Amino acid sequence: MAKRDLLFWLGPLIFTVGFLLLAALLAPVFHWAVEPIDENPFRRYTDRALMVAAVLCLLPYLIRHWSGLGWWGQPPAGRALVLGVAVALSGTLLINFLLIGFGWRELIPDELWSALPKALMAAVLVSLIEEILFRGVMLKALSERAGRIAGFWLTAFLFAWVHFLKAPESFQPDPVTWTSGFTSVALALANLPTVDFLPGGRFFTLLLVGVLLGVAKLRTGGLWLPMGLHAGFILGIQWSSRATDLTPAGREAWLGADLLTGPWTWAALVVMILLTWRSPLPGQSPPPAAGSKA
């Protein structure tokens, strides 16, 4: 096997090992830098370190292949971004209003506007980073190695699974040392095999979101629609989670007391997937029917 072929197949593994090691080193640095100003659970620093490490390890590839990530498609960037944010945000807020109407959640008036800036910041940063990583890099890389269909589903699966790469809140090293990050990352990795993959939990919802974002990328050819959808979901979910709270009735509800485990959320995502795949988007022609000639 040629050296180039070996690197082609080992590239994803090398990236994974590299970003995990870098994250383990960065986590205590973030703690030492931020803790005097705003003390947080050590898991928060590990979460941020994992995200920053992924971007840093991708930098050589991004600099070299920036134009090949699929930035431009149809509809145009601005229209696709606004459309994605509007659809996802309105959907999450509508579901949250339904939960309030059912008496499962209640509004916290004091948090309604104070929660918005943090939610906006998370929506912008996370959607940008994760869409570059998953739909810009990973979808292309896995499709080249495993085929288009397998690459699509692997990307959606990994997108959902990686959201459970979290150390337990109970891990609070005292004092924090250079080895604390390695312990935290190891605990986060140990959490991955415990994820419940059956329909009904958060993984299932995140998998549907991953499918929707992948369809949006393939359907438009660009990153802006999936980025807008992703940002709208984060903004709606984080804003709602901070500005509302579970009621006693919501705590007793079997399903649907939050935006990540409700059957209406799944139904809304399935509808979005079907509409994104088959309906003409603004500035687009409808996709050709099966069996038709280009």
PDB file of C-alpha atoms in Angstrom:
ATOM      1  CA  MET A   1       0.000   0.000   0.000  1.00  0.00           C
ATOM      2  CA  ALA A   2       1.372   3.398  -0.962  1.00  0.00           C
ATOM      3  CA  LYS A   3       2.228   5.919   1.727  1.00  0.00           C
ATOM      4  CA  ARG A   4      -0.401   8.291   0.390  1.00  0.00           C
ATOM      5  CA  ASP A   5      -3.063   5.587   0.566  1.00  0.00           C
ATOM      6  CA  LEU A   6      -2.080   4.710   4.137  1.00  0.00           C
ATOM      7  CA  LEU A   7      -2.363   8.322   5.261  1.00  0.00           C
ATOM      8  CA  PHE A   8      -5.685   8.602   3.430  1.00  0.00           C
ATOM      9  CA  TRP A   9      -7.176   5.800   5.510  1.00  0.00           C
ATOM     10  CA  LEU A  10      -5.433   6.633   8.790  1.00  0.00           C
ATOM     11  CA  GLY A  11      -6.152  10.369   8.573  1.00  0.00           C
ATOM     12  CA  PRO A  12      -9.434  10.314  10.578  1.00  0.00           C
ATOM     13  CA  LEU A  13      -7.818   8.162  13.301  1.00  0.00           C
ATOM     14  CA  ILE A  14      -4.756  10.423  13.529  1.00  0.00           C
ATOM     15  CA  PHE A  15      -7.018  13.479  13.785  1.00  0.00           C
ATOM     16  CA  THR A  16      -9.139  11.884  16.548  1.00  0.00           C
ATOM     17  CA  VAL A  17      -6.148  10.886  18.682  1.00  0.00           C
ATOM     18  CA  GLY A  18      -4.462  14.250  18.138  1.00  0.00           C
ATOM     19  CA  PHE A  19      -7.455  16.393  19.076  1.00  0.00           C
ATOM     20  CA  LEU A  20      -8.192  14.313  22.198  1.00  0.00           C
ATOM     21  CA  LEU A  21      -4.599  14.672  23.416  1.00  0.00           C
ATOM     22  CA  LEU A  22      -4.593  18.406  22.686  1.00  0.00           C
ATOM     23  CA  ALA A  23      -7.936  18.840  24.468  1.00  0.00           C
ATOM     24  CA  ALA A  24      -6.549  17.069  27.532  1.00  0.00           C
ATOM     25  CA  LEU A  25      -3.661  19.560  27.616  1.00  0.00           C
ATOM     26  CA  LEU A  26      -5.869  22.607  26.995  1.00  0.00           C
ATOM     27  CA  ALA A  27      -8.545  21.872  29.634  1.00  0.00           C
ATOM     28  CA  PRO A  28      -6.423  22.825  32.687  1.00  0.00           C
ATOM     29  CA  VAL A  29      -5.056  25.868  30.815  1.00  0.00           C
ATOM     30  CA  PHE A  30      -8.615  27.097  30.242  1.00  0.00           C
ATOM     31  CA  HIS A  31      -9.397  26.473  33.908  1.00  0.00           C
ATOM     32  CA  TRP A  32      -6.383  28.449  35.124  1.00  0.00           C
ATOM     33  CA  ALA A  33      -7.173  31.308  32.731  1.00  0.00           C
ATOM     34  CA  VAL A  34     -10.916  31.615  33.435  1.00  0.00           C
ATOM     35  CA  GLU A  35     -11.372  30.317  36.995  1.00  0.00           C
ATOM     36  CA  PRO A  36     -10.273  33.575  38.718  1.00  0.00           C
ATOM     37  CA  ILE A  37     -12.940  35.458  36.744  1.00  0.00           C
ATOM     38  CA  ASP A  38     -15.798  32.959  36.415  1.00  0.00           C
ATOM     39  CA  GLU A  39     -15.529  29.628  38.215  1.00  0.00           C
ATOM     40  CA  ASN A  40     -17.237  26.719  36.429  1.00  0.00           C
ATOM     41  CA  PRO A  41     -17.338  22.936  36.773  1.00  0.00           C
ATOM     42  CA  PHE A  42     -14.198  21.421  35.275  1.00  0.00           C
ATOM     43  CA  ARG A  43     -16.364  19.659  32.690  1.00  0.00           C
ATOM     44  CA  ARG A  44     -17.149  23.041  31.126  1.00  0.00           C
ATOM     45  CA  TYR A  45     -13.466  23.654  30.492  1.00  0.00           C
ATOM     46  CA  THR A  46     -13.115  20.170  29.024  1.00  0.00           C
ATOM     47  CA  ASP A  47     -16.061  20.801  26.683  1.00  0.00           C
ATOM     48  CA  ARG A  48     -14.496  24.031  25.432  1.00  0.00           C
ATOM     49  CA  ALA A  49     -11.086  22.395  25.124  1.00  0.00           C
ATOM     50  CA  LEU A  50     -12.516  19.601  22.965  1.00  0.00           C
ATOM     51  CA  MET A  51     -14.096  22.103  20.581  1.00  0.00           C
ATOM     52  CA  VAL A  52     -11.028  24.347  20.353  1.00  0.00           C
ATOM     53  CA  ALA A  53      -8.703  21.350  19.926  1.00  0.00           C
ATOM     54  CA  ALA A  54     -10.803  20.017  17.048  1.00  0.00           C
ATOM     55  CA  VAL A  55     -10.519  23.365  15.243  1.00  0.00           C
ATOM     56  CA  LEU A  56      -6.777  23.686  15.895  1.00  0.00           C
ATOM     57  CA  CYS A  57      -6.082  20.181  14.625  1.00  0.00           C
ATOM     58  CA  LEU A  58      -8.121  20.935  11.505  1.00  0.00           C
ATOM     59  CA  LEU A  59      -6.393  24.238  10.782  1.00  0.00           C
ATOM     60  CA  PRO A  60      -3.795  22.854   8.325  1.00  0.00           C
ATOM     61  CA  TYR A  61      -6.558  21.118   6.362  1.00  0.00           C
ATOM     62  CA  LEU A  62      -8.875  24.140   6.510  1.00  0.00           C
ATOM     63  CA  ILE A  63      -6.183  26.536   5.288  1.00  0.00           C
ATOM     64  CA  ARG A  64      -5.371  24.233   2.402  1.00  0.00           C
ATOM     65  CA  HIS A  65      -8.932  23.276   1.442  1.00  0.00           C
ATOM     66  CA  TRP A  66     -10.963  26.300   2.591  1.00  0.00           C
ATOM     67  CA  SER A  67     -12.602  26.890  -0.774  1.00  0.00           C
ATOM     68  CA  GLY A  68     -13.460  23.199  -1.107  1.00  0.00           C
ATOM     69  CA  LEU A  69     -15.595  22.980   2.039  1.00  0.00           C
ATOM     70  CA  GLY A  70     -18.727  23.777   0.054  1.00  0.00           C
ATOM     71  CA  TRP A  71     -19.412  27.319   1.164  1.00  0.00           C
ATOM     72  CA  TRP A  72     -21.394  28.367  -1.877  1.00  0.00           C
ATOM     73  CA  GLY A  73     -24.566  26.794  -3.151  1.00  0.00           C
ATOM     74  CA  GLN A  74     -28.177  27.595  -3.917  1.00  0.00           C
ATOM     75  CA  PRO A  75     -29.986  29.485  -2.438  1.00  0.00           C
ATOM     76  CA  PRO A  76     -27.370  32.249  -1.966  1.00  0.00           C
ATOM     77  CA  ALA A  77     -25.546  32.402   1.365  1.00  0.00           C
ATOM     78  CA  GLY A  78     -27.540  35.174   3.046  1.00  0.00           C
ATOM     79  CA  ARG A  79     -30.902  33.815   2.016  1.00  0.00           C
ATOM     80  CA  ALA A  80     -29.999  30.257   3.025  1.00  0.00           C
ATOM     81  CA  LEU A  81     -28.700  31.373   6.433  1.00  0.00           C
ATOM     82  CA  VAL A  82     -31.791  33.465   7.248  1.00  0.00           C
ATOM     83  CA  LEU A  83     -34.111  30.709   6.027  1.00  0.00           C
ATOM     84  CA  GLY A  84     -32.396  28.117   8.206  1.00  0.00           C
ATOM     85  CA  VAL A  85     -32.458  30.273  11.341  1.00  0.00           C
ATOM     86  CA  ALA A  86     -36.110  31.247  10.797  1.00  0.00           C
ATOM     87  CA  VAL A  87     -37.321  27.679  10.261  1.00  0.00           C
ATOM     88  CA  ALA A  88     -35.415  26.119  13.158  1.00  0.00           C
ATOM     89  CA  LEU A  89     -36.031  28.945  15.636  1.00  0.00           C
ATOM     90  CA  SER A  90     -39.747  29.187  14.898  1.00  0.00           C
ATOM     91  CA  GLY A  91     -40.093  25.405  15.198  1.00  0.00           C
ATOM     92  CA  THR A  92     -38.364  25.201  18.585  1.00  0.00           C
ATOM     93  CA  LEU A  93     -40.266  28.177  19.980  1.00  0.00           C
ATOM     94  CA  LEU A  94     -43.584  26.771  18.762  1.00  0.00           C
ATOM     95  CA  ILE A  95     -42.915  23.449  20.484  1.00  0.00           C
ATOM     96  CA  ASN A  96     -41.909  25.289  23.655  1.00  0.00           C
ATOM     97  CA  PHE A  97     -45.163  27.292  23.566  1.00  0.00           C
ATOM     98  CA  LEU A  98     -47.037  23.985  23.290  1.00  0.00           C
ATOM     99  CA  LEU A  99     -45.190  22.617  26.319  1.00  0.00           C
ATOM    100  CA  ILE A 100     -46.137  25.756  28.269  1.00  0.00           C
ATOM    101  CA  GLY A 101     -49.734  25.374  27.076  1.00  0.00           C
ATOM    102  CA  PHE A 102     -49.828  21.754  28.277  1.00  0.00           C
ATOM    103  CA  GLY A 103     -48.628  22.960  31.676  1.00  0.00           C
ATOM    104  CA  TRP A 104     -45.367  21.020  31.420  1.00  0.00           C
ATOM    105  CA  ARG A 105     -43.124  24.077  31.429  1.00  0.00           C
ATOM    106  CA  GLU A 106     -43.510  27.555  32.867  1.00  0.00           C
ATOM    107  CA  LEU A 107     -42.052  30.863  31.789  1.00  0.00           C
ATOM    108  CA  ILE A 108     -39.436  32.581  33.960  1.00  0.00           C
ATOM    109  CA  PRO A 109     -40.034  36.274  33.128  1.00  0.00           C
ATOM    110  CA  ASP A 110     -36.789  37.490  34.731  1.00  0.00           C
ATOM    111  CA  GLU A 111     -34.762  35.178  32.486  1.00  0.00           C
ATOM    112  CA  LEU A 112     -36.609  35.882  29.234  1.00  0.00           C
ATOM    113  CA  TRP A 113     -34.243  38.555  27.930  1.00  0.00           C
ATOM    114  CA  SER A 114     -31.198  38.026  30.124  1.00  0.00           C
ATOM    115  CA  ALA A 115     -30.843  34.496  28.700  1.00  0.00           C
ATOM    116  CA  LEU A 116     -30.749  35.724  25.102  1.00  0.00           C
ATOM    117  CA  PRO A 117     -27.116  36.992  24.793  1.00  0.00           C
ATOM    118  CA  LYS A 118     -25.539  33.696  25.926  1.00  0.00           C
ATOM    119  CA  ALA A 119     -27.880  31.723  23.698  1.00  0.00           C
ATOM    120  CA  LEU A 120     -26.975  33.941  20.725  1.00  0.00           C
ATOM    121  CA  MET A 121     -23.262  33.557  21.335  1.00  0.00           C
ATOM    122  CA  ALA A 122     -23.546  29.776  21.593  1.00  0.00           C
ATOM    123  CA  ALA A 123     -25.682  29.637  18.448  1.00  0.00           C
ATOM    124  CA  VAL A 124     -23.130  31.547  16.375  1.00  0.00           C
ATOM    125  CA  LEU A 125     -19.971  29.828  17.617  1.00  0.00           C
ATOM    126  CA  VAL A 126     -21.209  26.255  17.876  1.00  0.00           C
ATOM    127  CA  SER A 127     -23.061  26.232  14.562  1.00  0.00           C
ATOM    128  CA  LEU A 128     -20.046  27.678  12.734  1.00  0.00           C
ATOM    129  CA  ILE A 129     -17.527  25.254  14.251  1.00  0.00           C
ATOM    130  CA  GLU A 130     -19.669  22.127  14.109  1.00  0.00           C
ATOM    131  CA  GLU A 131     -20.891  22.693  10.554  1.00  0.00           C
ATOM    132  CA  ILE A 132     -17.354  23.227   9.294  1.00  0.00           C
ATOM    133  CA  LEU A 133     -16.289  20.058  11.127  1.00  0.00           C
ATOM    134  CA  PHE A 134     -19.223  17.760  10.324  1.00  0.00           C
ATOM    135  CA  ARG A 135     -20.780  18.926   7.047  1.00  0.00           C
ATOM    136  CA  GLY A 136     -17.693  20.704   5.683  1.00  0.00           C
ATOM    137  CA  VAL A 137     -14.960  18.170   6.505  1.00  0.00           C
ATOM    138  CA  MET A 138     -16.327  14.938   7.944  1.00  0.00           C
ATOM    139  CA  LEU A 139     -19.160  14.379   5.453  1.00  0.00           C
ATOM    140  CA  LYS A 140     -16.731  14.728   2.552  1.00  0.00           C
ATOM    141  CA  ALA A 141     -13.986  12.639   4.181  1.00  0.00           C
ATOM    142  CA  LEU A 142     -16.256   9.747   5.176  1.00  0.00           C
ATOM    143  CA  SER A 143     -18.078   9.785   1.834  1.00  0.00           C
ATOM    144  CA  GLU A 144     -14.735   9.472   0.018  1.00  0.00           C
ATOM    145  CA  ARG A 145     -13.755   6.512   2.183  1.00  0.00           C
ATOM    146  CA  ALA A 146     -17.037   4.667   2.745  1.00  0.00           C
ATOM    147  CA  GLY A 147     -19.239   5.835  -0.122  1.00  0.00           C
ATOM    148  CA  ARG A 148     -21.833   8.616  -0.275  1.00  0.00           C
ATOM    149  CA  ILE A 149     -24.673   6.834   1.545  1.00  0.00           C
ATOM    150  CA  ALA A 150     -22.514   5.288   4.275  1.00  0.00           C
ATOM    151  CA  GLY A 151     -20.636   8.570   4.710  1.00  0.00           C
ATOM    152  CA  PHE A 152     -23.911  10.444   5.107  1.00  0.00           C
ATOM    153  CA  TRP A 153     -25.213   8.117   7.834  1.00  0.00           C
ATOM    154  CA  LEU A 154     -21.861   7.827   9.597  1.00  0.00           C
ATOM    155  CA  THR A 155     -21.638  11.616   9.776  1.00  0.00           C
ATOM    156  CA  ALA A 156     -25.161  11.898  11.185  1.00  0.00           C
ATOM    157  CA  PHE A 157     -24.430   9.133  13.722  1.00  0.00           C
ATOM    158  CA  LEU A 158     -21.125  10.660  14.852  1.00  0.00           C
ATOM    159  CA  PHE A 159     -22.714  14.115  15.054  1.00  0.00           C
ATOM    160  CA  ALA A 160     -25.285  12.760  17.524  1.00  0.00           C
ATOM    161  CA  TRP A 161     -22.824  10.553  19.428  1.00  0.00           C
ATOM    162  CA  VAL A 162     -20.153  13.229  19.934  1.00  0.00           C
ATOM    163  CA  HIS A 163     -22.694  15.357  21.832  1.00  0.00           C
ATOM    164  CA  PHE A 164     -22.395  12.794  24.646  1.00  0.00           C
ATOM    165  CA  LEU A 165     -18.610  13.203  24.861  1.00  0.00           C
ATOM    166  CA  LYS A 166     -18.870  14.806  28.292  1.00  0.00           C
ATOM    167  CA  ALA A 167     -17.158  14.146  31.582  1.00  0.00           C
ATOM    168  CA  PRO A 168     -19.426  13.871  34.647  1.00  0.00           C
ATOM    169  CA  GLU A 169     -20.190  17.063  36.543  1.00  0.00           C
ATOM    170  CA  SER A 170     -19.025  15.251  39.689  1.00  0.00           C
ATOM    171  CA  PHE A 171     -15.406  15.277  38.479  1.00  0.00           C
ATOM    172  CA  GLN A 172     -13.904  18.284  40.292  1.00  0.00           C
ATOM    173  CA  PRO A 173     -10.113  17.934  40.602  1.00  0.00           C
ATOM    174  CA  ASP A 174      -8.612  19.821  43.516  1.00  0.00           C
ATOM    175  CA  PRO A 175      -6.058  21.012  42.784  1.00  0.00           C
ATOM    176  CA  VAL A 176      -6.191  21.119  39.005  1.00  0.00           C
ATOM    177  CA  THR A 177      -2.960  19.760  37.515  1.00  0.00           C
ATOM    178  CA  TRP A 178      -1.665  18.966  34.027  1.00  0.00           C
ATOM    179  CA  THR A 179      -3.076  15.444  34.372  1.00  0.00           C
ATOM    180  CA  SER A 180      -6.606  16.636  35.213  1.00  0.00           C
ATOM    181  CA  GLY A 181      -7.460  17.118  31.548  1.00  0.00           C
ATOM    182  CA  PHE A 182      -6.409  13.572  30.674  1.00  0.00           C
ATOM    183  CA  THR A 183      -8.627  12.191  33.433  1.00  0.00           C
ATOM    184  CA  SER A 184     -11.552  14.356  32.319  1.00  0.00           C
ATOM    185  CA  VAL A 185     -11.200  13.346  28.649  1.00  0.00           C
ATOM    186  CA  ALA A 186     -10.916   9.682  29.652  1.00  0.00           C
ATOM    187  CA  LEU A 187     -14.131   9.965  31.681  1.00  0.00           C
ATOM    188  CA  ALA A 188     -15.823  11.638  28.718  1.00  0.00           C
ATOM    189  CA  LEU A 189     -14.772   8.767  26.428  1.00  0.00           C
ATOM    190  CA  ALA A 190     -16.011   6.255  29.000  1.00  0.00           C
ATOM    191  CA  ASN A 191     -19.447   7.896  28.788  1.00  0.00           C
ATOM    192  CA  LEU A 192     -19.847   7.151  25.051  1.00  0.00           C
ATOM    193  CA  PRO A 193     -20.569   3.391  25.374  1.00  0.00           C
ATOM    194  CA  THR A 194     -23.348   4.142  27.879  1.00  0.00           C
ATOM    195  CA  VAL A 195     -25.419   6.180  25.398  1.00  0.00           C
ATOM    196  CA  ASP A 196     -28.946   4.857  24.829  1.00  0.00           C
ATOM    197  CA  PHE A 197     -29.318   4.498  21.064  1.00  0.00           C
ATOM    198  CA  LEU A 198     -32.970   3.385  21.168  1.00  0.00           C
ATOM    199  CA  PRO A 199     -35.735   5.687  19.871  1.00  0.00           C
ATOM    200  CA  GLY A 200     -37.168   7.871  22.600  1.00  0.00           C
ATOM    201  CA  GLY A 201     -34.042   9.516  23.962  1.00  0.00           C
ATOM    202  CA  ARG A 202     -31.858  12.478  23.144  1.00  0.00           C
ATOM    203  CA  PHE A 203     -29.580  10.509  20.851  1.00  0.00           C
ATOM    204  CA  PHE A 204     -32.530   9.773  18.555  1.00  0.00           C
ATOM    205  CA  THR A 205     -33.433  13.471  18.377  1.00  0.00           C
ATOM    206  CA  LEU A 206     -29.834  14.472  17.681  1.00  0.00           C
ATOM    207  CA  LEU A 207     -29.606  11.792  14.989  1.00  0.00           C
ATOM    208  CA  LEU A 208     -32.639  13.297  13.239  1.00  0.00           C
ATOM    209  CA  VAL A 209     -31.011  16.730  13.504  1.00  0.00           C
ATOM    210  CA  GLY A 210     -27.840  15.294  11.965  1.00  0.00           C
ATOM    211  CA  VAL A 211     -29.858  13.796   9.117  1.00  0.00           C
ATOM    212  CA  LEU A 212     -31.618  17.123   8.511  1.00  0.00           C
ATOM    213  CA  LEU A 213     -28.344  19.068   8.449  1.00  0.00           C
ATOM    214  CA  GLY A 214     -26.790  16.520   6.106  1.00  0.00           C
ATOM    215  CA  VAL A 215     -29.779  16.686   3.764  1.00  0.00           C
ATOM    216  CA  ALA A 216     -29.574  20.491   3.812  1.00  0.00           C
ATOM    217  CA  LYS A 217     -25.900  20.315   2.819  1.00  0.00           C
ATOM    218  CA  LEU A 218     -26.486  17.843  -0.014  1.00  0.00           C
ATOM    219  CA  ARG A 219     -29.635  19.620  -1.186  1.00  0.00           C
ATOM    220  CA  THR A 220     -28.091  23.097  -1.409  1.00  0.00           C
ATOM    221  CA  GLY A 221     -24.446  22.242  -1.999  1.00  0.00           C
ATOM    222  CA  GLY A 222     -23.412  24.823   0.603  1.00  0.00           C
ATOM    223  CA  LEU A 223     -22.898  25.137   4.350  1.00  0.00           C
ATOM    224  CA  TRP A 224     -25.147  28.137   4.923  1.00  0.00           C
ATOM    225  CA  LEU A 225     -28.530  26.393   5.184  1.00  0.00           C
ATOM    226  CA  PRO A 226     -27.288  23.715   7.636  1.00  0.00           C
ATOM    227  CA  MET A 227     -25.450  26.442   9.554  1.00  0.00           C
ATOM    228  CA  GLY A 228     -28.631  28.518   9.792  1.00  0.00           C
ATOM    229  CA  LEU A 229     -30.717  25.518  10.875  1.00  0.00           C
ATOM    230  CA  HIS A 230     -28.104  24.552  13.448  1.00  0.00           C
ATOM    231  CA  ALA A 231     -27.899  28.092  14.838  1.00  0.00           C
ATOM    232  CA  GLY A 232     -31.694  28.344  15.015  1.00  0.00           C
ATOM    233  CA  PHE A 233     -31.970  25.078  16.944  1.00  0.00           C
ATOM    234  CA  ILE A 234     -29.275  26.086  19.440  1.00  0.00           C
ATOM    235  CA  LEU A 235     -30.749  29.550  19.921  1.00  0.00           C
ATOM    236  CA  GLY A 236     -34.280  28.212  20.423  1.00  0.00           C
ATOM    237  CA  ILE A 237     -33.300  25.339  22.720  1.00  0.00           C
ATOM    238  CA  GLN A 238     -30.868  27.298  24.906  1.00  0.00           C
ATOM    239  CA  TRP A 239     -33.133  30.321  25.134  1.00  0.00           C
ATOM    240  CA  SER A 240     -36.118  28.149  26.025  1.00  0.00           C
ATOM    241  CA  SER A 241     -34.197  26.045  28.535  1.00  0.00           C
ATOM    242  CA  ARG A 242     -33.003  29.160  30.380  1.00  0.00           C
ATOM    243  CA  ALA A 243     -36.248  31.142  30.155  1.00  0.00           C
ATOM    244  CA  THR A 244     -38.583  28.257  31.099  1.00  0.00           C
ATOM    245  CA  ASP A 245     -38.578  25.541  33.727  1.00  0.00           C
ATOM    246  CA  LEU A 246     -40.209  22.164  34.218  1.00  0.00           C
ATOM    247  CA  THR A 247     -43.415  22.127  36.251  1.00  0.00           C
ATOM    248  CA  PRO A 248     -44.380  19.240  38.561  1.00  0.00           C
ATOM    249  CA  ALA A 249     -46.618  17.954  35.765  1.00  0.00           C
ATOM    250  CA  GLY A 250     -43.682  18.122  33.342  1.00  0.00           C
ATOM    251  CA  ARG A 251     -41.481  16.089  35.666  1.00  0.00           C
ATOM    252  CA  GLU A 252     -44.118  13.364  35.741  1.00  0.00           C
ATOM    253  CA  ALA A 253     -44.609  13.364  31.970  1.00  0.00           C
ATOM    254  CA  TRP A 254     -43.339  10.201  30.307  1.00  0.00           C
ATOM    255  CA  LEU A 255     -42.229  11.962  27.113  1.00  0.00           C
ATOM    256  CA  GLY A 256     -42.143  15.434  25.741  1.00  0.00           C
ATOM    257  CA  ALA A 257     -41.326  17.641  28.724  1.00  0.00           C
ATOM    258  CA  ASP A 258     -38.347  19.168  26.900  1.00  0.00           C
ATOM    259  CA  LEU A 259     -37.311  19.960  23.355  1.00  0.00           C
ATOM    260  CA  LEU A 260     -35.001  16.953  22.966  1.00  0.00           C
ATOM    261  CA  THR A 261     -37.284  14.062  23.937  1.00  0.00           C
ATOM    262  CA  GLY A 262     -40.720  14.981  22.637  1.00  0.00           C
ATOM    263  CA  PRO A 263     -42.638  13.167  19.883  1.00  0.00           C
ATOM    264  CA  TRP A 264     -43.647  16.549  18.407  1.00  0.00           C
ATOM    265  CA  THR A 265     -39.968  17.422  18.078  1.00  0.00           C
ATOM    266  CA  TRP A 266     -39.364  14.181  16.168  1.00  0.00           C
ATOM    267  CA  ALA A 267     -42.407  14.802  13.977  1.00  0.00           C
ATOM    268  CA  ALA A 268     -41.265  18.364  13.242  1.00  0.00           C
ATOM    269  CA  LEU A 269     -37.769  17.147  12.320  1.00  0.00           C
ATOM    270  CA  VAL A 270     -39.113  14.442  10.014  1.00  0.00           C
ATOM    271  CA  VAL A 271     -41.311  17.014   8.255  1.00  0.00           C
ATOM    272  CA  MET A 272     -38.325  19.359   7.905  1.00  0.00           C
ATOM    273  CA  ILE A 273     -36.211  16.544   6.431  1.00  0.00           C
ATOM    274  CA  LEU A 274     -38.868  15.637   3.861  1.00  0.00           C
ATOM    275  CA  LEU A 275     -39.535  19.256   2.896  1.00  0.00           C
ATOM    276  CA  THR A 276     -35.832  20.052   2.608  1.00  0.00           C
ATOM    277  CA  TRP A 277     -35.261  16.999   0.414  1.00  0.00           C
ATOM    278  CA  ARG A 278     -38.233  17.308  -1.925  1.00  0.00           C
ATOM    279  CA  SER A 279     -39.483  20.897  -1.904  1.00  0.00           C
ATOM    280  CA  PRO A 280     -37.951  23.678  -4.001  1.00  0.00           C
ATOM    281  CA  LEU A 281     -36.096  26.125  -1.795  1.00  0.00           C
ATOM    282  CA  PRO A 282     -36.093  29.866  -2.535  1.00  0.00           C
ATOM    283  CA  GLY A 283     -33.945  30.379  -5.616  1.00  0.00           C
ATOM    284  CA  GLN A 284     -33.891  26.668  -6.469  1.00  0.00           C
ATOM    285  CA  SER A 285     -35.662  24.357  -8.868  1.00  0.00           C
ATOM    286  CA  PRO A 286     -37.217  21.197  -7.417  1.00  0.00           C
ATOM    287  CA  PRO A 287     -34.993  18.096  -7.496  1.00  0.00           C
ATOM    288  CA  PRO A 288     -35.589  15.797 -10.486  1.00  0.00           C
ATOM    289  CA  ALA A 289     -37.995  12.929  -9.999  1.00  0.00           C
ATOM    290  CA  ALA A 290     -36.551   9.454  -9.594  1.00  0.00           C
ATOM    291  CA  GLY A 291     -35.624   7.928 -12.929  1.00  0.00           C
ATOM    292  CA  SER A 292     -35.701  11.215 -14.839  1.00  0.00           C
ATOM    293  CA  LYS A 293     -32.780  12.295 -17.030  1.00  0.00           C
ATOM    294  CA  ALA A 294     -30.733  15.378 -16.255  1.00  0.00           C
TER     295      ALA A 294
END
